[in-house]
């Protein structure tokens, strides 16, 4: 839905709900700009400028920035404003290690709880990724890619871990997008999930772990050695 649809006048009774919808729309817009590098790492975000840009209150902007802070995409400091988070290889590498452990353990639990129904639940995300690839929309592909992995892990029923995975997912995608040497064909990016889907359809936990492990450790060019270099 376009941002403008969130900014229509409203009645006082629904004011808080619409303010929340507005902040979510701004959060979504800013997340896209950060992930794609339109807002550069370490750049400063001023609440007043954003409020003027989106024609909303600074409180609404602040709510959106707090959501971005929860993902680690911005840093907010009292009396010092908000800056876009850096995008360093060492951060991406550690988050990929963390993501690998979370997802590879979680998929066993998810298969045990839901069986082949997992593949049916995720098929829509795969199709959406393929359509985004055809449209050459890298950000939309990343949205559905993250949703695929987040929803797969949700079936493991470990809700306190879910936000940790969400942060790892968005930072891995941001790092890949902002480093052209890490790029690959978008259709190839989408189709890399086919091996995961096949393992889920077969209810083969070992194959699912193998497919996820390869998928995660090769999302950027740190390679499988990323798992051997632990201390």
Coordinates of C-alpha atoms in Angstrom, one line a residue, residues 84-223:
X84 CA 22.3 4.8 9.9
X85 CA 24.2 1.7 11.1
X86 CA 27.5 0.7 9.5
X87 CA 27.6 -2.3 7.2
X88 CA 30.8 -4.1 8.0
X89 CA 32.0 -7.6 6.9
X90 CA 32.8 -8.6 10.5
X91 CA 29.2 -7.8 11.6
X92 CA 27.7 -9.7 8.7
X93 CA 30.0 -12.7 9.3
X94 CA 29.0 -13.0 13.0
X95 CA 25.3 -12.6 12.2
X96 CA 25.5 -15.3 9.5
X97 CA 27.1 -17.7 12.1
X98 CA 24.3 -16.9 14.5
X99 CA 21.7 -17.3 11.8
X100 CA 23.2 -20.6 10.7
X101 CA 22.9 -22.1 14.3
X102 CA 19.4 -20.7 14.8
X103 CA 17.9 -21.9 11.5
X104 CA 19.7 -25.3 11.3
X105 CA 18.5 -26.3 14.8
X106 CA 15.1 -24.8 14.3
X107 CA 14.3 -26.6 11.1
X108 CA 14.5 -30.0 12.8
X109 CA 12.0 -28.9 15.4
X110 CA 9.8 -27.3 12.7
X111 CA 9.7 -30.5 10.6
X112 CA 8.9 -32.6 13.7
X113 CA 6.0 -30.3 14.6
X114 CA 4.5 -29.7 11.1
X115 CA 5.9 -32.3 8.6
X116 CA 5.3 -31.7 4.9
X117 CA 2.8 -28.9 5.7
X118 CA 5.8 -26.7 6.0
X119 CA 6.4 -26.7 2.2
X120 CA 2.8 -25.7 1.5
X121 CA 3.1 -22.8 4.1
X122 CA 6.2 -21.5 2.4
X123 CA 5.4 -22.0 -1.3
X124 CA 3.8 -18.5 -1.6
X125 CA 7.0 -16.8 -0.4
X126 CA 9.0 -18.8 -3.0
X127 CA 6.6 -17.8 -5.8
X128 CA 6.7 -14.1 -4.6
X129 CA 10.5 -14.2 -4.7
X130 CA 10.5 -15.5 -8.3
X131 CA 8.0 -12.8 -9.4
X132 CA 10.2 -10.1 -7.7
X133 CA 13.2 -11.5 -9.6
X134 CA 11.3 -11.3 -12.9
X135 CA 10.5 -7.7 -12.1
X136 CA 14.1 -7.0 -11.2
X137 CA 13.1 -5.8 -7.8
X138 CA 15.9 -6.8 -5.4
X139 CA 14.4 -5.2 -2.3
X140 CA 11.0 -6.9 -2.8
X141 CA 12.8 -10.2 -3.3
X142 CA 14.7 -9.7 -0.1
X143 CA 11.4 -9.0 1.8
X144 CA 9.9 -12.3 0.6
X145 CA 13.3 -14.1 1.1
X146 CA 13.3 -12.9 4.8
X147 CA 9.7 -13.8 5.2
X148 CA 10.4 -17.4 3.9
X149 CA 13.1 -18.0 6.5
X150 CA 11.3 -16.2 9.3
X151 CA 8.1 -18.2 8.7
X152 CA 10.0 -21.4 8.5
X153 CA 11.6 -20.8 11.8
X154 CA 8.2 -19.6 13.3
X155 CA 7.1 -23.2 13.0
X156 CA 9.7 -24.2 15.5
X157 CA 7.7 -22.3 18.0
X158 CA 10.6 -20.5 19.7
X159 CA 9.2 -16.9 19.8
X160 CA 11.9 -15.3 22.0
X161 CA 14.5 -16.2 19.3
X162 CA 12.4 -14.9 16.4
X163 CA 13.6 -11.2 16.7
X164 CA 17.2 -12.3 16.8
X165 CA 16.8 -14.2 13.5
X166 CA 14.9 -11.2 12.0
X167 CA 17.9 -9.0 12.8
X168 CA 20.4 -11.5 11.3
X169 CA 18.3 -11.8 8.2
X170 CA 18.0 -8.1 7.4
X171 CA 21.7 -7.5 8.0
X172 CA 22.8 -10.4 5.8
X173 CA 20.6 -9.1 2.9
X174 CA 21.8 -5.5 3.4
X175 CA 25.4 -6.5 3.3
X176 CA 24.9 -8.6 0.1
X177 CA 23.1 -5.7 -1.6
X178 CA 25.5 -3.0 -0.6
X179 CA 28.6 -5.0 -1.8
X180 CA 28.3 -5.4 -5.6
X181 CA 31.0 -8.2 -5.5
X182 CA 28.5 -10.3 -3.6
X183 CA 25.6 -9.9 -6.1
X184 CA 24.2 -12.8 -8.1
X185 CA 21.3 -13.2 -10.6
X186 CA 18.0 -12.5 -8.9
X187 CA 16.3 -15.6 -10.3
X188 CA 19.2 -17.6 -9.0
X189 CA 18.8 -16.0 -5.6
X190 CA 15.1 -17.1 -5.5
X191 CA 15.8 -20.6 -6.9
X192 CA 18.4 -21.3 -4.2
X193 CA 15.4 -22.0 -2.0
X194 CA 14.3 -25.0 -4.1
X195 CA 16.6 -27.4 -2.4
X196 CA 15.2 -26.3 1.0
X197 CA 11.7 -26.8 -0.3
X198 CA 12.5 -30.3 -1.6
X199 CA 13.8 -31.4 1.8
X200 CA 10.7 -30.0 3.5
X201 CA 8.4 -31.8 1.1
X202 CA 10.2 -35.0 1.8
X203 CA 10.1 -34.3 5.6
X204 CA 13.9 -35.1 5.6
X205 CA 15.4 -33.2 8.5
X206 CA 19.0 -34.1 7.6
X207 CA 18.6 -32.9 4.1
X208 CA 16.8 -29.7 5.3
X209 CA 19.7 -29.0 7.6
X210 CA 22.2 -29.7 4.8
X211 CA 20.3 -27.4 2.4
X212 CA 19.9 -24.6 4.9
X213 CA 23.6 -24.8 5.9
X214 CA 24.8 -24.5 2.3
X215 CA 22.2 -21.7 1.6
X216 CA 23.2 -19.6 4.6
X217 CA 27.0 -20.0 4.4
X218 CA 27.0 -19.1 0.7
X219 CA 24.6 -16.1 0.8
X220 CA 27.8 -14.0 0.7
X221 CA 31.3 -14.9 -0.2
X222 CA 32.5 -15.9 3.3
X223 CA 32.1 -19.6 2.2

